[in-house]
mmCIF file of C-alpha atoms in Angstrom:
data_model
loop_
_atom_site.group_PDB
_atom_site.id
_atom_site.type_symbol
_atom_site.label_atom_id
_atom_site.label_comp_id
_atom_site.label_asym_id
_atom_site.label_seq_id
_atom_site.Cartn_x
_atom_site.Cartn_y
_atom_site.Cartn_z
ATOM 1 C CA UNK N 1 -13.722 56.133 17.129
ATOM 2 C CA UNK N 2 -15.362 52.879 18.215
ATOM 3 C CA UNK N 3 -18.236 53.215 20.598
ATOM 4 C CA UNK N 4 -16.367 51.120 23.140
ATOM 5 C CA UNK N 5 -13.770 53.894 23.482
ATOM 6 C CA UNK N 6 -16.324 56.550 24.585
ATOM 7 C CA UNK N 7 -15.679 57.887 28.098
ATOM 8 C CA UNK N 8 -18.274 56.750 30.676
ATOM 9 C CA UNK N 9 -20.774 59.428 31.529
ATOM 10 C CA UNK N 10 -20.223 61.484 28.357
ATOM 11 C CA UNK N 11 -22.891 61.986 25.740
ATOM 12 C CA UNK N 12 -22.372 59.080 23.298
ATOM 13 C CA UNK N 13 -24.009 61.044 20.555
ATOM 14 C CA UNK N 14 -27.385 60.951 18.860
ATOM 15 C CA UNK N 15 -28.990 57.593 18.619
ATOM 16 C CA UNK N 16 -26.633 55.943 21.077
ATOM 17 C CA UNK N 17 -28.022 54.598 24.364
ATOM 18 C CA UNK N 18 -26.148 55.807 27.509
ATOM 19 C CA UNK N 19 -24.208 53.118 29.263
ATOM 20 C CA UNK N 20 -25.763 51.481 32.388
ATOM 21 C CA UNK N 21 -23.039 53.062 34.480
ATOM 22 C CA UNK N 22 -23.913 56.574 33.229
ATOM 23 C CA UNK N 23 -27.622 56.037 33.840
ATOM 24 C CA UNK N 24 -26.955 54.864 37.422
ATOM 25 C CA UNK N 25 -24.910 57.953 38.219
ATOM 26 C CA UNK N 26 -27.687 60.170 36.932
ATOM 27 C CA UNK N 27 -30.276 58.419 39.062
ATOM 28 C CA UNK N 28 -28.120 58.740 42.160
ATOM 29 C CA UNK N 29 -27.672 62.484 41.560
ATOM 30 C CA UNK N 30 -31.416 62.942 41.177
ATOM 31 C CA UNK N 31 -32.044 60.928 44.334
ATOM 32 C CA UNK N 32 -29.560 63.009 46.342
ATOM 33 C CA UNK N 33 -31.148 66.217 45.031
ATOM 34 C CA UNK N 34 -34.628 64.978 46.003
ATOM 35 C CA UNK N 35 -33.482 64.037 49.526
ATOM 36 C CA UNK N 36 -31.802 67.395 50.113
ATOM 37 C CA UNK N 37 -34.844 69.279 48.783
ATOM 38 C CA UNK N 38 -37.187 67.289 51.033
ATOM 39 C CA UNK N 39 -35.005 67.997 54.061
ATOM 40 C CA UNK N 40 -34.982 71.743 53.361
ATOM 41 C CA UNK N 41 -38.766 71.812 52.902
ATOM 42 C CA UNK N 42 -39.244 69.886 56.153
ATOM 43 C CA UNK N 43 -36.977 72.263 58.070
ATOM 44 C CA UNK N 44 -38.794 75.320 56.727
ATOM 45 C CA UNK N 45 -42.165 73.754 57.544
ATOM 46 C CA UNK N 46 -41.134 72.945 61.129
ATOM 47 C CA UNK N 47 -39.752 76.457 61.652
ATOM 48 C CA UNK N 48 -42.961 78.029 60.381
ATOM 49 C CA UNK N 49 -45.041 75.758 62.619
ATOM 50 C CA UNK N 50 -42.980 76.722 65.676
ATOM 51 C CA UNK N 51 -43.340 80.434 64.911
ATOM 52 C CA UNK N 52 -47.079 80.300 64.379
ATOM 53 C CA UNK N 53 -48.086 77.573 66.827
ATOM 54 C CA UNK N 54 -45.457 77.800 69.512
ATOM 55 C CA UNK N 55 -47.816 79.597 71.884
ATOM 56 C CA UNK N 56 -50.105 77.762 74.210
ATOM 57 C CA UNK N 57 -53.346 76.355 72.743
ATOM 58 C CA UNK N 58 -55.289 78.636 75.079
ATOM 59 C CA UNK N 59 -53.858 81.672 73.322
ATOM 60 C CA UNK N 60 -51.899 82.746 76.367
ATOM 61 C CA UNK N 61 -48.852 83.680 74.357
ATOM 62 C CA UNK N 62 -46.639 81.307 76.299
ATOM 63 C CA UNK N 63 -44.073 78.910 74.996
ATOM 64 C CA UNK N 64 -46.123 75.921 76.034
ATOM 65 C CA UNK N 65 -48.406 74.484 78.651
ATOM 66 C CA UNK N 66 -45.881 72.591 80.717
ATOM 67 C CA UNK N 67 -43.851 73.503 83.727
ATOM 68 C CA UNK N 68 -42.910 76.926 82.355
ATOM 69 C CA UNK N 69 -46.472 78.307 82.534
ATOM 70 C CA UNK N 70 -48.659 76.063 84.701
ATOM 71 C CA UNK N 71 -51.647 78.452 84.645
ATOM 72 C CA UNK N 72 -52.145 77.546 80.978
ATOM 73 C CA UNK N 73 -51.968 73.810 81.599
ATOM 74 C CA UNK N 74 -54.967 71.498 81.539
ATOM 75 C CA UNK N 75 -54.718 71.244 85.320
ATOM 76 C CA UNK N 76 -55.910 74.834 85.818
ATOM 77 C CA UNK N 77 -59.407 76.087 85.127
ATOM 78 C CA UNK N 78 -59.899 78.846 82.520
ATOM 79 C CA UNK N 79 -60.795 81.283 85.325
ATOM 80 C CA UNK N 80 -59.257 81.220 88.807
ATOM 81 C CA UNK N 81 -61.338 83.116 91.346
ATOM 82 C CA UNK N 82 -62.278 83.857 94.942
ATOM 83 C CA UNK N 83 -62.930 80.760 97.063
ATOM 84 C CA UNK N 84 -60.654 78.477 95.058
ATOM 85 C CA UNK N 85 -57.962 76.525 96.885
ATOM 86 C CA UNK N 86 -55.410 74.602 94.841
ATOM 87 C CA UNK N 87 -51.984 74.646 93.206
ATOM 88 C CA UNK N 88 -53.238 77.016 90.499
ATOM 89 C CA UNK N 89 -53.992 79.659 93.144
ATOM 90 C CA UNK N 90 -50.567 78.992 94.625
ATOM 91 C CA UNK N 91 -49.017 79.727 91.216
ATOM 92 C CA UNK N 92 -50.943 83.027 90.988
ATOM 93 C CA UNK N 93 -49.726 83.990 94.450
ATOM 94 C CA UNK N 94 -46.161 82.979 93.620
ATOM 95 C CA UNK N 95 -46.181 85.163 90.506
ATOM 96 C CA UNK N 96 -47.621 88.131 92.407
ATOM 97 C CA UNK N 97 -45.031 87.695 95.144
ATOM 98 C CA UNK N 98 -42.264 87.600 92.517
ATOM 99 C CA UNK N 99 -43.488 90.996 91.314
ATOM 100 C CA UNK N 100 -43.070 92.440 94.785
ATOM 101 C CA UNK N 101 -46.582 91.987 96.186
ATOM 102 C CA UNK N 102 -46.998 91.449 99.921
ATOM 103 C CA UNK N 103 -48.919 88.184 99.775
ATOM 104 C CA UNK N 104 -48.817 84.765 101.360
ATOM 105 C CA UNK N 105 -48.333 81.760 99.100
ATOM 106 C CA UNK N 106 -50.769 79.263 100.613
ATOM 107 C CA UNK N 107 -52.989 78.272 97.682
ATOM 108 C CA UNK N 108 -56.071 79.922 99.203
ATOM 109 C CA UNK N 109 -57.820 82.553 97.038
ATOM 110 C CA UNK N 110 -59.136 84.718 99.861
ATOM 111 C CA UNK N 111 -59.660 88.473 100.355
ATOM 112 C CA UNK N 112 -55.950 89.318 100.332
ATOM 113 C CA UNK N 113 -55.372 87.469 97.052
ATOM 114 C CA UNK N 114 -58.444 89.201 95.627
ATOM 115 C CA UNK N 115 -56.990 92.594 96.560
ATOM 116 C CA UNK N 116 -53.591 91.771 95.103
ATOM 117 C CA UNK N 117 -55.026 90.374 91.866
ATOM 118 C CA UNK N 118 -57.196 93.476 91.448
ATOM 119 C CA UNK N 119 -54.265 95.796 92.153
ATOM 120 C CA UNK N 120 -52.113 93.922 89.648
ATOM 121 C CA UNK N 121 -54.826 94.243 87.007
ATOM 122 C CA UNK N 122 -55.042 97.992 87.581
ATOM 123 C CA UNK N 123 -51.266 98.409 87.345
ATOM 124 C CA UNK N 124 -51.093 96.188 84.253
ATOM 125 C CA UNK N 125 -53.852 98.108 82.455
ATOM 126 C CA UNK N 126 -56.375 95.250 82.596
ATOM 127 C CA UNK N 127 -60.051 95.404 83.620
ATOM 128 C CA UNK N 128 -59.938 95.105 87.430
ATOM 129 C CA UNK N 129 -62.453 92.289 87.787
ATOM 130 C CA UNK N 130 -60.525 90.422 90.492
ATOM 131 C CA UNK N 131 -60.499 87.068 88.670
ATOM 132 C CA UNK N 132 -57.594 85.427 86.894
ATOM 133 C CA UNK N 133 -58.725 84.754 83.342
ATOM 134 C CA UNK N 134 -56.580 84.388 80.245
ATOM 135 C CA UNK N 135 -55.472 88.063 79.929
ATOM 136 C CA UNK N 136 -54.422 88.186 83.583
ATOM 137 C CA UNK N 137 -52.625 84.835 83.331
ATOM 138 C CA UNK N 138 -50.654 86.090 80.351
ATOM 139 C CA UNK N 139 -49.804 89.372 82.094
ATOM 140 C CA UNK N 140 -48.651 87.546 85.223
ATOM 141 C CA UNK N 141 -46.036 85.792 83.108
ATOM 142 C CA UNK N 142 -45.070 88.621 80.759
ATOM 143 C CA UNK N 143 -45.775 91.993 82.422
ATOM 144 C CA UNK N 144 -42.945 93.993 83.992
ATOM 145 C CA UNK N 145 -45.293 95.521 86.565
ATOM 146 C CA UNK N 146 -43.730 95.862 89.999
ATOM 147 C CA UNK N 147 -45.953 95.807 93.087
ATOM 148 C CA UNK N 148 -43.464 96.882 95.730
ATOM 149 C CA UNK N 149 -44.899 99.767 97.765
ATOM 150 C CA UNK N 150 -43.959 102.297 100.419
ATOM 151 C CA UNK N 151 -43.191 100.896 103.838
ATOM 152 C CA UNK N 152 -45.569 101.759 106.708
ATOM 153 C CA UNK N 153 -42.871 104.015 108.127
ATOM 154 C CA UNK N 154 -42.633 105.996 104.885
ATOM 155 C CA UNK N 155 -46.437 106.206 104.653
ATOM 156 C CA UNK N 156 -46.724 107.583 108.193
ATOM 157 C CA UNK N 157 -44.030 110.152 107.558
ATOM 158 C CA UNK N 158 -45.576 111.360 104.308
ATOM 159 C CA UNK N 159 -49.078 111.580 105.812
ATOM 160 C CA UNK N 160 -47.664 113.688 108.642
ATOM 161 C CA UNK N 161 -45.941 115.960 106.135
ATOM 162 C CA UNK N 162 -49.135 116.490 104.109
ATOM 163 C CA UNK N 163 -51.334 116.937 107.202
ATOM 164 C CA UNK N 164 -49.164 119.134 109.467
ATOM 165 C CA UNK N 165 -52.270 120.487 111.257
ATOM 166 C CA UNK N 166 -53.509 117.038 112.343
ATOM 167 C CA UNK N 167 -50.673 114.576 111.720
ATOM 168 C CA UNK N 168 -51.567 111.955 114.327
ATOM 169 C CA UNK N 169 -55.228 111.865 113.410
ATOM 170 C CA UNK N 170 -54.481 111.666 109.690
ATOM 171 C CA UNK N 171 -52.174 108.709 110.259
ATOM 172 C CA UNK N 172 -54.833 107.048 112.439
ATOM 173 C CA UNK N 173 -57.443 107.516 109.684
ATOM 174 C CA UNK N 174 -55.172 105.995 107.025
ATOM 175 C CA UNK N 175 -54.259 103.115 109.330
ATOM 176 C CA UNK N 176 -57.927 102.442 110.041
ATOM 177 C CA UNK N 177 -58.826 102.586 106.366
ATOM 178 C CA UNK N 178 -56.059 100.505 104.800
ATOM 179 C CA UNK N 179 -53.600 99.321 107.466
ATOM 180 C CA UNK N 180 -51.219 101.741 105.676
ATOM 181 C CA UNK N 181 -51.231 99.497 102.607
ATOM 182 C CA UNK N 182 -51.053 101.598 99.391
ATOM 183 C CA UNK N 183 -52.519 98.736 97.326
ATOM 184 C CA UNK N 184 -55.474 98.089 99.617
ATOM 185 C CA UNK N 185 -58.715 97.704 97.651
ATOM 186 C CA UNK N 186 -62.084 97.138 99.279
ATOM 187 C CA UNK N 187 -65.114 96.008 97.256
ATOM 188 C CA UNK N 188 -68.516 97.276 98.406
ATOM 189 C CA UNK N 189 -71.801 95.411 98.325
ATOM 190 C CA UNK N 190 -73.147 97.725 95.607
ATOM 191 C CA UNK N 191 -70.308 96.860 93.218
ATOM 192 C CA UNK N 192 -68.231 99.982 93.839
ATOM 193 C CA UNK N 193 -64.775 99.946 95.361
ATOM 194 C CA UNK N 194 -62.542 102.012 97.608
ATOM 195 C CA UNK N 195 -58.910 102.518 96.643
ATOM 196 C CA UNK N 196 -55.558 102.900 98.324
ATOM 197 C CA UNK N 197 -54.316 104.358 101.579
ATOM 198 C CA UNK N 198 -57.321 106.558 102.358
ATOM 199 C CA UNK N 199 -59.762 104.273 100.534
ATOM 200 C CA UNK N 200 -60.927 106.882 98.034
ATOM 201 C CA UNK N 201 -64.347 105.764 96.792
ATOM 202 C CA UNK N 202 -65.264 105.439 93.127
ATOM 203 C CA UNK N 203 -67.570 108.432 93.476
ATOM 204 C CA UNK N 204 -64.890 110.615 95.067
ATOM 205 C CA UNK N 205 -62.389 109.397 92.492
ATOM 206 C CA UNK N 206 -64.600 110.629 89.666
ATOM 207 C CA UNK N 207 -65.163 113.876 91.511
ATOM 208 C CA UNK N 208 -61.420 114.409 91.873
ATOM 209 C CA UNK N 209 -60.754 113.466 88.256
ATOM 210 C CA UNK N 210 -58.603 110.521 89.235
ATOM 211 C CA UNK N 211 -58.298 106.905 88.179
ATOM 212 C CA UNK N 212 -57.863 103.669 90.136
ATOM 213 C CA UNK N 213 -54.243 103.556 89.000
ATOM 214 C CA UNK N 214 -53.627 107.023 90.441
ATOM 215 C CA UNK N 215 -55.466 106.094 93.623
ATOM 216 C CA UNK N 216 -52.978 103.245 94.170
ATOM 217 C CA UNK N 217 -50.122 105.750 94.023
ATOM 218 C CA UNK N 218 -49.564 106.676 97.695
ATOM 219 C CA UNK N 219 -48.505 110.244 96.931
ATOM 220 C CA UNK N 220 -51.611 110.904 94.838
ATOM 221 C CA UNK N 221 -53.861 109.211 97.385
ATOM 222 C CA UNK N 222 -52.542 111.194 100.333
ATOM 223 C CA UNK N 223 -52.888 114.479 98.470
ATOM 224 C CA UNK N 224 -56.418 113.544 97.364
ATOM 225 C CA UNK N 225 -57.313 112.892 100.999
ATOM 226 C CA UNK N 226 -55.881 116.272 101.867
ATOM 227 C CA UNK N 227 -58.192 117.923 99.302
ATOM 228 C CA UNK N 228 -61.207 116.168 100.800
ATOM 229 C CA UNK N 229 -60.158 117.120 104.333
ATOM 230 C CA UNK N 230 -59.576 120.752 103.318
ATOM 231 C CA UNK N 231 -63.208 121.313 102.307
ATOM 232 C CA UNK N 232 -64.398 121.433 105.894
ATOM 233 C CA UNK N 233 -61.097 120.753 107.624
ATOM 234 C CA UNK N 234 -62.414 117.509 109.016
ATOM 235 C CA UNK N 235 -62.412 113.821 108.209
ATOM 236 C CA UNK N 236 -66.128 113.619 107.493
ATOM 237 C CA UNK N 237 -65.447 111.404 104.462
ATOM 238 C CA UNK N 238 -64.286 108.725 106.865
ATOM 239 C CA UNK N 239 -66.881 108.844 109.683
ATOM 240 C CA UNK N 240 -66.233 105.372 111.054
ATOM 241 C CA UNK N 241 -62.487 105.835 111.207
ATOM 242 C CA UNK N 242 -62.809 109.383 112.516
ATOM 243 C CA UNK N 243 -64.734 108.084 115.499
ATOM 244 C CA UNK N 244 -62.139 105.357 115.974
ATOM 245 C CA UNK N 245 -59.323 107.897 115.789
ATOM 246 C CA UNK N 246 -60.984 110.066 118.431
ATOM 247 C CA UNK N 247 -61.539 107.174 120.834
ATOM 248 C CA UNK N 248 -59.019 106.893 123.673
ATOM 249 C CA UNK N 249 -56.311 104.393 122.865
ATOM 250 C CA UNK N 250 -55.330 101.649 125.259
ATOM 251 C CA UNK N 251 -51.828 101.804 126.726
ATOM 252 C CA UNK N 252 -50.799 98.833 124.559
ATOM 253 C CA UNK N 253 -52.025 100.542 121.389
ATOM 254 C CA UNK N 254 -50.424 103.845 122.332
ATOM 255 C CA UNK N 255 -47.148 102.083 122.999
ATOM 256 C CA UNK N 256 -47.178 100.419 119.573
ATOM 257 C CA UNK N 257 -46.904 103.807 117.865
ATOM 258 C CA UNK N 258 -49.299 102.867 115.056
#
């Protein structure tokens, strides 16, 4: 059969050059294959980059450093601490409040924010250093810790139940120590701290075999105070508040029922 009768795109046989039309089709197929392959490689590369680099550059484990997690943005210092007053502190307070903490959102890192940050760290299993560094920032965004606590009414009732011999005085001691706040933490000048409703000291905590986390549990704290009171059946562990509890109350204070 004459060469001119060969079908376009078929092999014309040994020694016969493919037609220009056949060669063009082959080049187009190769080009399409190359484009598709490049697109697949690009998609895989982007997906891998997102999986491995999608967290914040600071290592905070967030999705980014924008509006979703402002504490990891360039506008916030690596460590947020006592005495600071800015929008970064406000974000810390907002996050603590969202977890149930009783805290004002005013942007001022004062004593109350220090106490709440420290309590959150204890509950989240972090070193309770009272400053908001990278681990605490990450936990504020990701931890499921809840900081809601017993109401003052419930605290008073439980203290009375555990101290039936001296219910009023026991309530007065707890009120003096912590304002009936189960998450109250007081740092001392020597670096130690007092914990919870009855402000159990670090030394007493070790003696009782407890931990700061347990001390922030109101039930544990009240029962620990009961053990300390039972030794001599007095409130000698709280001399300042014992004297305050024994002092005559003014009519206004007595009327308040606190």
